[in-house]
PDB file of C-alpha atoms in Angstrom:
ATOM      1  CA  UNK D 794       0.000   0.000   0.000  1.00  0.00           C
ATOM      2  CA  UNK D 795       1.258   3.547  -0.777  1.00  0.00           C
ATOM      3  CA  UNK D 796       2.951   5.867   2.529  1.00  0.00           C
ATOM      4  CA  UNK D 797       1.854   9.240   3.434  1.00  0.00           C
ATOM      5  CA  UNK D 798       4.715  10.487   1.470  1.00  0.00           C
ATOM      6  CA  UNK D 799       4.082  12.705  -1.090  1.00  0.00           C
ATOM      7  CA  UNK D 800       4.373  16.270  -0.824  1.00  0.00           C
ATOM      8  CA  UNK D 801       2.057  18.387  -3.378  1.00  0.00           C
ATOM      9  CA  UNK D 802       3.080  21.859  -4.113  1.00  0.00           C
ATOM     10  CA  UNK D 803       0.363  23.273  -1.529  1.00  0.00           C
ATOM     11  CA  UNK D 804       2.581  21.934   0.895  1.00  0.00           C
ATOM     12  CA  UNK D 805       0.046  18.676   1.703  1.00  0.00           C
ATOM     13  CA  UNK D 806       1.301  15.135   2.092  1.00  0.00           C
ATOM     14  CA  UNK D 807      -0.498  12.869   0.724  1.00  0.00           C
ATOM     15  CA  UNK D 808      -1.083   9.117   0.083  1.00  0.00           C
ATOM     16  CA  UNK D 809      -0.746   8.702  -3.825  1.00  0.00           C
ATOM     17  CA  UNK D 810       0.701   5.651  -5.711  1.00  0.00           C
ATOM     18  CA  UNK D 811       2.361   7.805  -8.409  1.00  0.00           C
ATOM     19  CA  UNK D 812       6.458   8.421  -8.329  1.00  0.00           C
ATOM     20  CA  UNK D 813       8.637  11.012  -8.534  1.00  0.00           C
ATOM     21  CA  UNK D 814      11.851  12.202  -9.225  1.00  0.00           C
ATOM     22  CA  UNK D 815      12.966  13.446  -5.617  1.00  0.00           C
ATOM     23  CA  UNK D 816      13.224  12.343  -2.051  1.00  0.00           C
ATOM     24  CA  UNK D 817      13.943  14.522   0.418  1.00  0.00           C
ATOM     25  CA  UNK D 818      13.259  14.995   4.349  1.00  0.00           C
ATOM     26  CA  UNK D 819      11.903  17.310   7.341  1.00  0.00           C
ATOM     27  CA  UNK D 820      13.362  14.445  10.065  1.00  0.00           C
ATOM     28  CA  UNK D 821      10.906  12.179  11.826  1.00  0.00           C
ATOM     29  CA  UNK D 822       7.595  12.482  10.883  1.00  0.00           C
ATOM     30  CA  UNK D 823       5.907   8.897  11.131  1.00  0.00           C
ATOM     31  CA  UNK D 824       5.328   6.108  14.039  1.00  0.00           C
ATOM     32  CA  UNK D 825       5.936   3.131  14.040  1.00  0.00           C
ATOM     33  CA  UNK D 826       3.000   2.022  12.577  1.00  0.00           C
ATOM     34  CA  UNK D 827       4.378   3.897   9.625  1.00  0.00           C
ATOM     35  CA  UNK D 828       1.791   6.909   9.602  1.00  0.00           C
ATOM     36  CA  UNK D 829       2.419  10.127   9.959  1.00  0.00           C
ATOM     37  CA  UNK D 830       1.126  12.434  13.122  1.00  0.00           C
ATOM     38  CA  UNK D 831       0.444  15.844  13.167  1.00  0.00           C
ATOM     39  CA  UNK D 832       3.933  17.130  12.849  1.00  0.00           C
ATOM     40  CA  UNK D 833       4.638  18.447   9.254  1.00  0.00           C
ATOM     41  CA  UNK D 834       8.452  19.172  10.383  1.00  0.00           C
ATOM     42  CA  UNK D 835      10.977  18.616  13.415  1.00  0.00           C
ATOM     43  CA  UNK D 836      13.670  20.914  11.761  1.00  0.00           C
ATOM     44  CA  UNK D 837      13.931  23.478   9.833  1.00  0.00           C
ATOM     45  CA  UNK D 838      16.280  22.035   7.002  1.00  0.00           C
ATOM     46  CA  UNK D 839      14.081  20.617   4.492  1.00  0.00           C
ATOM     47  CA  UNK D 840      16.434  19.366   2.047  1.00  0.00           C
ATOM     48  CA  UNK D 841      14.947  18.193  -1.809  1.00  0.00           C
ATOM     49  CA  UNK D 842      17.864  14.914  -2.140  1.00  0.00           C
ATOM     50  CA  UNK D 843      18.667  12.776  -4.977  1.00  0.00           C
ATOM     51  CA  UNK D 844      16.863   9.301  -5.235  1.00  0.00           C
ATOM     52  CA  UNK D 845      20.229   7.529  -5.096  1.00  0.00           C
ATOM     53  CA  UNK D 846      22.698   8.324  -2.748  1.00  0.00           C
ATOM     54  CA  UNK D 847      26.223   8.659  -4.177  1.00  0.00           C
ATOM     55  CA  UNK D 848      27.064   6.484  -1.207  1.00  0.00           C
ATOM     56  CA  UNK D 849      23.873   4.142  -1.132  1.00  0.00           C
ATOM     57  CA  UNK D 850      22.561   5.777   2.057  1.00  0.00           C
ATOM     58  CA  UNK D 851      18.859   4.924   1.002  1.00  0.00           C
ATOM     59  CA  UNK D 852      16.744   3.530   4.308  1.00  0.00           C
ATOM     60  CA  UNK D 853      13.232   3.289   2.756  1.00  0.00           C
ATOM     61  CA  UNK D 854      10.385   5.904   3.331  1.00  0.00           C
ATOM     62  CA  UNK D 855       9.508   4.883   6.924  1.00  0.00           C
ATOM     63  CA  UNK D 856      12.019   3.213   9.119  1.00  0.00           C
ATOM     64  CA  UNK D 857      11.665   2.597  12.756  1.00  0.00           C
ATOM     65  CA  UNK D 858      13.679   6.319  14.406  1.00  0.00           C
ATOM     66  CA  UNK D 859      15.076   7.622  10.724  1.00  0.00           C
ATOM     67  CA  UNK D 860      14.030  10.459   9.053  1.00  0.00           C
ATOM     68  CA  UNK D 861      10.379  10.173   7.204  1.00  0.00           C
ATOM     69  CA  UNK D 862      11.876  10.049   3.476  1.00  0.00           C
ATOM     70  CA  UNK D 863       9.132  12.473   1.024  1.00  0.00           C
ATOM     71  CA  UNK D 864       8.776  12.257  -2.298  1.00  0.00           C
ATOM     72  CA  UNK D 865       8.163  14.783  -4.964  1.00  0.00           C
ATOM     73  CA  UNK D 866       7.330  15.003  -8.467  1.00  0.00           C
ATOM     74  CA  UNK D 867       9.852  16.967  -9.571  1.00  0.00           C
ATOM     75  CA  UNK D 868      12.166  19.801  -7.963  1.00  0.00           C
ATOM     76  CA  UNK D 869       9.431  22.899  -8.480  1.00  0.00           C
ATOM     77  CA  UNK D 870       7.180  21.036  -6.425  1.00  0.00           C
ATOM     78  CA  UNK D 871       9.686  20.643  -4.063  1.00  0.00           C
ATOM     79  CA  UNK D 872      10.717  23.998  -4.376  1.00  0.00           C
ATOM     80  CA  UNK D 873       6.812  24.989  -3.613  1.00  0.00           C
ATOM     81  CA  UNK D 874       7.044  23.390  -0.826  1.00  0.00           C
ATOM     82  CA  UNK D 875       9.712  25.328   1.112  1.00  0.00           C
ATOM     83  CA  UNK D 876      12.345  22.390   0.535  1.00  0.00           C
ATOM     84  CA  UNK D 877      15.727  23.027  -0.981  1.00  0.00           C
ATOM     85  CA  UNK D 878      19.037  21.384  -2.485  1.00  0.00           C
ATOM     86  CA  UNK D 879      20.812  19.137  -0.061  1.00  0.00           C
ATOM     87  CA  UNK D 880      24.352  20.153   0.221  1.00  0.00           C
ATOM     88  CA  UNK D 881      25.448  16.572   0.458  1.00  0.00           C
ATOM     89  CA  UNK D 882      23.655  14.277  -1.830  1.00  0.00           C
ATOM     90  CA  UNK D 883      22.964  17.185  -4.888  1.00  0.00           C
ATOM     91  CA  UNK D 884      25.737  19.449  -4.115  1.00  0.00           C
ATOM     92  CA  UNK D 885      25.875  20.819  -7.722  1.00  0.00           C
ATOM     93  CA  UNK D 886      22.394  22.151  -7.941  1.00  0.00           C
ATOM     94  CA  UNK D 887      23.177  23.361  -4.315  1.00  0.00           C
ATOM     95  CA  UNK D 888      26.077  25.453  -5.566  1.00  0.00           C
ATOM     96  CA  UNK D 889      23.618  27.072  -8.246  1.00  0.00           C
ATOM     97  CA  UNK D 890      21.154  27.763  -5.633  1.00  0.00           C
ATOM     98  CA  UNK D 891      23.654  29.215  -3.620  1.00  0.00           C
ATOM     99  CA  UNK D 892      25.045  31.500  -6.231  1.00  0.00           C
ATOM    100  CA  UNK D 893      21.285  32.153  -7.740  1.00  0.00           C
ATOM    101  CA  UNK D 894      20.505  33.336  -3.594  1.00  0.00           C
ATOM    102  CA  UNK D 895      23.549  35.351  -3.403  1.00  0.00           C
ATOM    103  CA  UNK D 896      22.868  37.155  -7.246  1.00  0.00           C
ATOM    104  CA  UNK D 897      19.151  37.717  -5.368  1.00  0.00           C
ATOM    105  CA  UNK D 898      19.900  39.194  -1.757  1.00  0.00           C
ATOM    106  CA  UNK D 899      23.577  40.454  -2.170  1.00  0.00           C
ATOM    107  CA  UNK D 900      25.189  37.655   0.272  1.00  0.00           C
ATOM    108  CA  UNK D 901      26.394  34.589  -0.305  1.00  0.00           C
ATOM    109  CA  UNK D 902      24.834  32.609   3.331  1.00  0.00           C
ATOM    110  CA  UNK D 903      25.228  29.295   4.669  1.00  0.00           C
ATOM    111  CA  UNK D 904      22.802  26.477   4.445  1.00  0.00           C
ATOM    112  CA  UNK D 905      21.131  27.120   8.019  1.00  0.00           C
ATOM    113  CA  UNK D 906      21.088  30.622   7.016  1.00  0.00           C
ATOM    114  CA  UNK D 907      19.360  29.748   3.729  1.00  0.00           C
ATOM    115  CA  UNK D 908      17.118  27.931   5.402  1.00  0.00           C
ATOM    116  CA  UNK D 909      16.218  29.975   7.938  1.00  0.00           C
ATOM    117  CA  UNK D 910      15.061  32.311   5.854  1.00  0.00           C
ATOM    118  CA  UNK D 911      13.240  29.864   3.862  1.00  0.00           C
ATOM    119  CA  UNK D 912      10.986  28.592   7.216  1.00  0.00           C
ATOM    120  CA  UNK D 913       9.754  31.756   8.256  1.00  0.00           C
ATOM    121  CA  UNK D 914       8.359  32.601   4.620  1.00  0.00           C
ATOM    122  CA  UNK D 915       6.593  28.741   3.817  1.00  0.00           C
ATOM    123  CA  UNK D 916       4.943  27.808   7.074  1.00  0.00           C
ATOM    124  CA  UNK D 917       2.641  29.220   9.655  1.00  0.00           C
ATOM    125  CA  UNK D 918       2.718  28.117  13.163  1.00  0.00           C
ATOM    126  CA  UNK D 919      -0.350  26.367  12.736  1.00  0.00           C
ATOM    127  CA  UNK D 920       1.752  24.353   9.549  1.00  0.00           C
ATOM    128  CA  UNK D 921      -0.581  26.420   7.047  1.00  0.00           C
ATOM    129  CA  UNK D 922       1.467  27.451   3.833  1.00  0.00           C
ATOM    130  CA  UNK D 923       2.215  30.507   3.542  1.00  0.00           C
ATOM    131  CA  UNK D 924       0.709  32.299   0.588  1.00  0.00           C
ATOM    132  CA  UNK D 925       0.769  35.692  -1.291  1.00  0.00           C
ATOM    133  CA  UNK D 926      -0.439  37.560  -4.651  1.00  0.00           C
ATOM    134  CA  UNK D 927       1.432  38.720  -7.484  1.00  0.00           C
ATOM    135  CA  UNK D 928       0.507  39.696 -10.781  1.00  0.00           C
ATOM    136  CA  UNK D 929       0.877  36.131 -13.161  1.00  0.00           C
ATOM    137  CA  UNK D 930       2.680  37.655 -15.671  1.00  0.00           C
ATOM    138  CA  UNK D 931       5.857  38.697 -13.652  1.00  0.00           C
ATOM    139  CA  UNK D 932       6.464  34.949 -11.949  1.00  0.00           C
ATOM    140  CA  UNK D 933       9.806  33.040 -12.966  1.00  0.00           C
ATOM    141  CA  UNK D 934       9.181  29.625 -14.579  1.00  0.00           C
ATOM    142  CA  UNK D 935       9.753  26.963 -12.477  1.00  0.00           C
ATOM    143  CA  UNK D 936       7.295  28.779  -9.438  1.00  0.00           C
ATOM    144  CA  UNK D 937       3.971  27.443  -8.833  1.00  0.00           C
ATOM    145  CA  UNK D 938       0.465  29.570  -8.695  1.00  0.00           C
ATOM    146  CA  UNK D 939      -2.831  28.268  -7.860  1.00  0.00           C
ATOM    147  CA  UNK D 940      -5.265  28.334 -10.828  1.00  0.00           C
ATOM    148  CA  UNK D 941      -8.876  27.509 -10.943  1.00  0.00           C
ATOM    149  CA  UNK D 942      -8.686  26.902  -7.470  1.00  0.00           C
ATOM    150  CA  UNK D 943      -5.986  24.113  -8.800  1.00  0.00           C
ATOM    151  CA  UNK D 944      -1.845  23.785  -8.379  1.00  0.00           C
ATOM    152  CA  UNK D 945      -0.023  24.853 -12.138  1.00  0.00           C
ATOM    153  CA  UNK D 946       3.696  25.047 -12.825  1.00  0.00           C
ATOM    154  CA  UNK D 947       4.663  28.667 -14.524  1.00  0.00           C
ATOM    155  CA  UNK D 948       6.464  27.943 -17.801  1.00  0.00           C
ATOM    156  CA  UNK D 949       7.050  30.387 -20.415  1.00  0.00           C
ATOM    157  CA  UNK D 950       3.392  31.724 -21.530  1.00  0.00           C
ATOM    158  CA  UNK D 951       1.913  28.751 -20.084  1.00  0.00           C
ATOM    159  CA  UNK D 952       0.523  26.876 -17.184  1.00  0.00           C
ATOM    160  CA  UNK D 953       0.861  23.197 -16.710  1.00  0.00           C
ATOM    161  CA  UNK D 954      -1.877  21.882 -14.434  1.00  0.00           C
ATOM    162  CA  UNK D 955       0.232  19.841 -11.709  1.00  0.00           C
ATOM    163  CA  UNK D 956      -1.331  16.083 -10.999  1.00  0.00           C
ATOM    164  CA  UNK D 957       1.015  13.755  -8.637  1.00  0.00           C
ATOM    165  CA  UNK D 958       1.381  11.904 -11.818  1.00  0.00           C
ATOM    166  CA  UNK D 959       2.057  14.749 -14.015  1.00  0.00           C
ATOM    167  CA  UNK D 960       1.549  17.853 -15.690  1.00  0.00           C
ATOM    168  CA  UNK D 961      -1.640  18.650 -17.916  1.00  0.00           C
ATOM    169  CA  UNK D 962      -1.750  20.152 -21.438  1.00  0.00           C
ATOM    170  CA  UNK D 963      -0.885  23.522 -21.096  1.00  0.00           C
ATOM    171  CA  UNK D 964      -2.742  27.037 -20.786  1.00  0.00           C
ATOM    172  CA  UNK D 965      -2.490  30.451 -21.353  1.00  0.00           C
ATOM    173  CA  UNK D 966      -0.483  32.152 -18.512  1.00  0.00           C
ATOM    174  CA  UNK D 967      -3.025  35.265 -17.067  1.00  0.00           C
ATOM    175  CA  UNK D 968      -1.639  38.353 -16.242  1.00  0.00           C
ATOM    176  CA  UNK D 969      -4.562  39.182 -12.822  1.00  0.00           C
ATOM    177  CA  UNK D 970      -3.150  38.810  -9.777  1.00  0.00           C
ATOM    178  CA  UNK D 971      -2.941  35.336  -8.828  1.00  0.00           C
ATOM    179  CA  UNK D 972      -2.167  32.974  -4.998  1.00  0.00           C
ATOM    180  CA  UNK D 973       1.433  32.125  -5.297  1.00  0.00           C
ATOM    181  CA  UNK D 974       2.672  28.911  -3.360  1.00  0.00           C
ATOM    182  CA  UNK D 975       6.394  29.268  -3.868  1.00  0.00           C
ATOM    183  CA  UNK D 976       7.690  30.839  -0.772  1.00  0.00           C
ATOM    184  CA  UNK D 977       8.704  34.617  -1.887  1.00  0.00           C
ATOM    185  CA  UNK D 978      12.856  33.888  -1.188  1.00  0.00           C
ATOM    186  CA  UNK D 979      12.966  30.964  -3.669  1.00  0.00           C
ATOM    187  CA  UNK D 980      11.000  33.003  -6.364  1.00  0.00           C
ATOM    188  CA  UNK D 981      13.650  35.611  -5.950  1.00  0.00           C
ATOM    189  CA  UNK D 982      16.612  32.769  -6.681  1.00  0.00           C
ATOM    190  CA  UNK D 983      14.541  31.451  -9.878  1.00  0.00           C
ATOM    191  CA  UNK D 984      14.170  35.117 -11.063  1.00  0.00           C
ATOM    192  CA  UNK D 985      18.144  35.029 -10.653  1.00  0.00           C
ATOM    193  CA  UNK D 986      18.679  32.338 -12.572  1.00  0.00           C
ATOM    194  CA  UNK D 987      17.886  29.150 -10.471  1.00  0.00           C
ATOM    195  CA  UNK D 988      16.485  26.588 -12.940  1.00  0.00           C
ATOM    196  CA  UNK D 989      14.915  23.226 -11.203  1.00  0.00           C
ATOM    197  CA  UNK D 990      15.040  19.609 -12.510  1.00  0.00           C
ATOM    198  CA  UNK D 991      11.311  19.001 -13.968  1.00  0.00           C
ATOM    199  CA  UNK D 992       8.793  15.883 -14.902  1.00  0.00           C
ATOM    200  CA  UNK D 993       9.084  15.218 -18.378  1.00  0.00           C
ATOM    201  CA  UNK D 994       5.339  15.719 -18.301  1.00  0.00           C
ATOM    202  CA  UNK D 995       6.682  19.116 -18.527  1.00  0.00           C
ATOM    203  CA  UNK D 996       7.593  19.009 -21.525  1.00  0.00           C
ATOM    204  CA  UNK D 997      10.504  21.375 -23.002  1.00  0.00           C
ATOM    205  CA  UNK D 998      10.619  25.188 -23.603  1.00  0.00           C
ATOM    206  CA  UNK D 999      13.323  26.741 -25.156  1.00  0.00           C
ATOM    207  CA  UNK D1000      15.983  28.522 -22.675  1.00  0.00           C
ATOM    208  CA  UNK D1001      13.832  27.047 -19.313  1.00  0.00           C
ATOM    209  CA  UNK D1002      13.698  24.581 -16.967  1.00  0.00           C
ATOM    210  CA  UNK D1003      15.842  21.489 -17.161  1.00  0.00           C
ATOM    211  CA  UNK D1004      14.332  18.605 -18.096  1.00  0.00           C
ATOM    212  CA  UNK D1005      15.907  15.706 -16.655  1.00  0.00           C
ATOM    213  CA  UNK D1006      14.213  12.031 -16.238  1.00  0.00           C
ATOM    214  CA  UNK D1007      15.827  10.102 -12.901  1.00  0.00           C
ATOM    215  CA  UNK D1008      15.069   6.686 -11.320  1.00  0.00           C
ATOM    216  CA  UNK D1009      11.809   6.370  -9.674  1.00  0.00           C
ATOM    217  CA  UNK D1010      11.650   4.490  -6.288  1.00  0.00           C
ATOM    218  CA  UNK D1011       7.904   4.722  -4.419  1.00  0.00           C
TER     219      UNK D1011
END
């Protein structure tokens, strides 16, 4: 039976049989029974990490007192979500976030400054994403809007509508003012040049996101 263990970019967790291209963790979210409580966090790194450890550290999703693995579609939902690059296991696309954070703010921080920054603007102390409005027209691709009272991906003049298996056919980006669900830090890296890993659901678009399959694991 499928885990509690994907993360949508509205910042839910969900029980959903589909697969993604990312893992990633908050620390120890389940019980033993291997369901989750009411915590949505114990720390405030919340790291997007490869599905294959360069050195094989995979534990499974839900081991007895080990961090509750998540799983995401692809990086702009984890992105959404308030999760970044780990350090360790994607140290690369850490580096460009890095740099991408530094071109944004005018400092080049540490991780636990990074994220830091990145708890206070995704999560209320009730766990309630946290939300604003901007005009459509002037998000970076690779952020994520609600739509239709529904999760899409921004991607050149379109919207993909975001499914835990997928993206939809795409539609004409509006320019109103619209509920973003990317915290307001990590648009400011993609608008500095941050480009995440997507589904190939996604598609490709010219000078964009990367589109890069990886192994799936549930």
């Amino acid at each position: 039976m499928p885990l509690q263990n994907r993360v949508l970019p509205t910042g839910e967790i969900v029980v959903d049989p589909a697969r993604g291209l990312f893992t990633g963790n908050r620390g120890i979210l389940h019980g033993p029974g291997q369901t989750l409580g009411p915590r949505r966090w114990t720390h405030p790194h919340w790291i997007t990490c490869a599905l294959t450890h360069p050195r094989g550290l995979y534990h499974g999703p839900m081991p007895d007192r080990r961090w509750t693995a998540l799983f995401f579609l692809d990086e702009a939902v984890a992105l959404a979500a308030g999760h970044r690059p780990c350090a360790e296991c994607r140290r690369a696309a850490y580096t460009r976030f890095r740099t991408a954070w530094s071109l944004a703010f005018g400092q080049r921080p540490r991780a636990p400054e990074i994220d830091a920054s990145l708890h206070q603007a995704r999560v209320t102390r009730a766990r309630a994403q946290l939300r604003h409005q901007a005009p459509a027209r002037d998000l970076p691709d690779g952020s994520f809007l609600l739509w239709q009272e529904r999760a899409h991906l921004v991607l050149g003049d379109s919207l993909l509508p975001f499914s835990p298996a997928g993206y939809g056919a795409p539609l004409d980006r509006p320019t109103a003012p619209v509920t973003v669900l990317t915290p307001r830090p990590t648009l400011a890296v993609l608008t500095a040049g941050y480009r995440p890993v997507l589904h190939p659901s996604a598609g490709s678009e010219p000078g964009s996101c990367q589109n890069l399959a990886a192994p799936s694991r549930p």
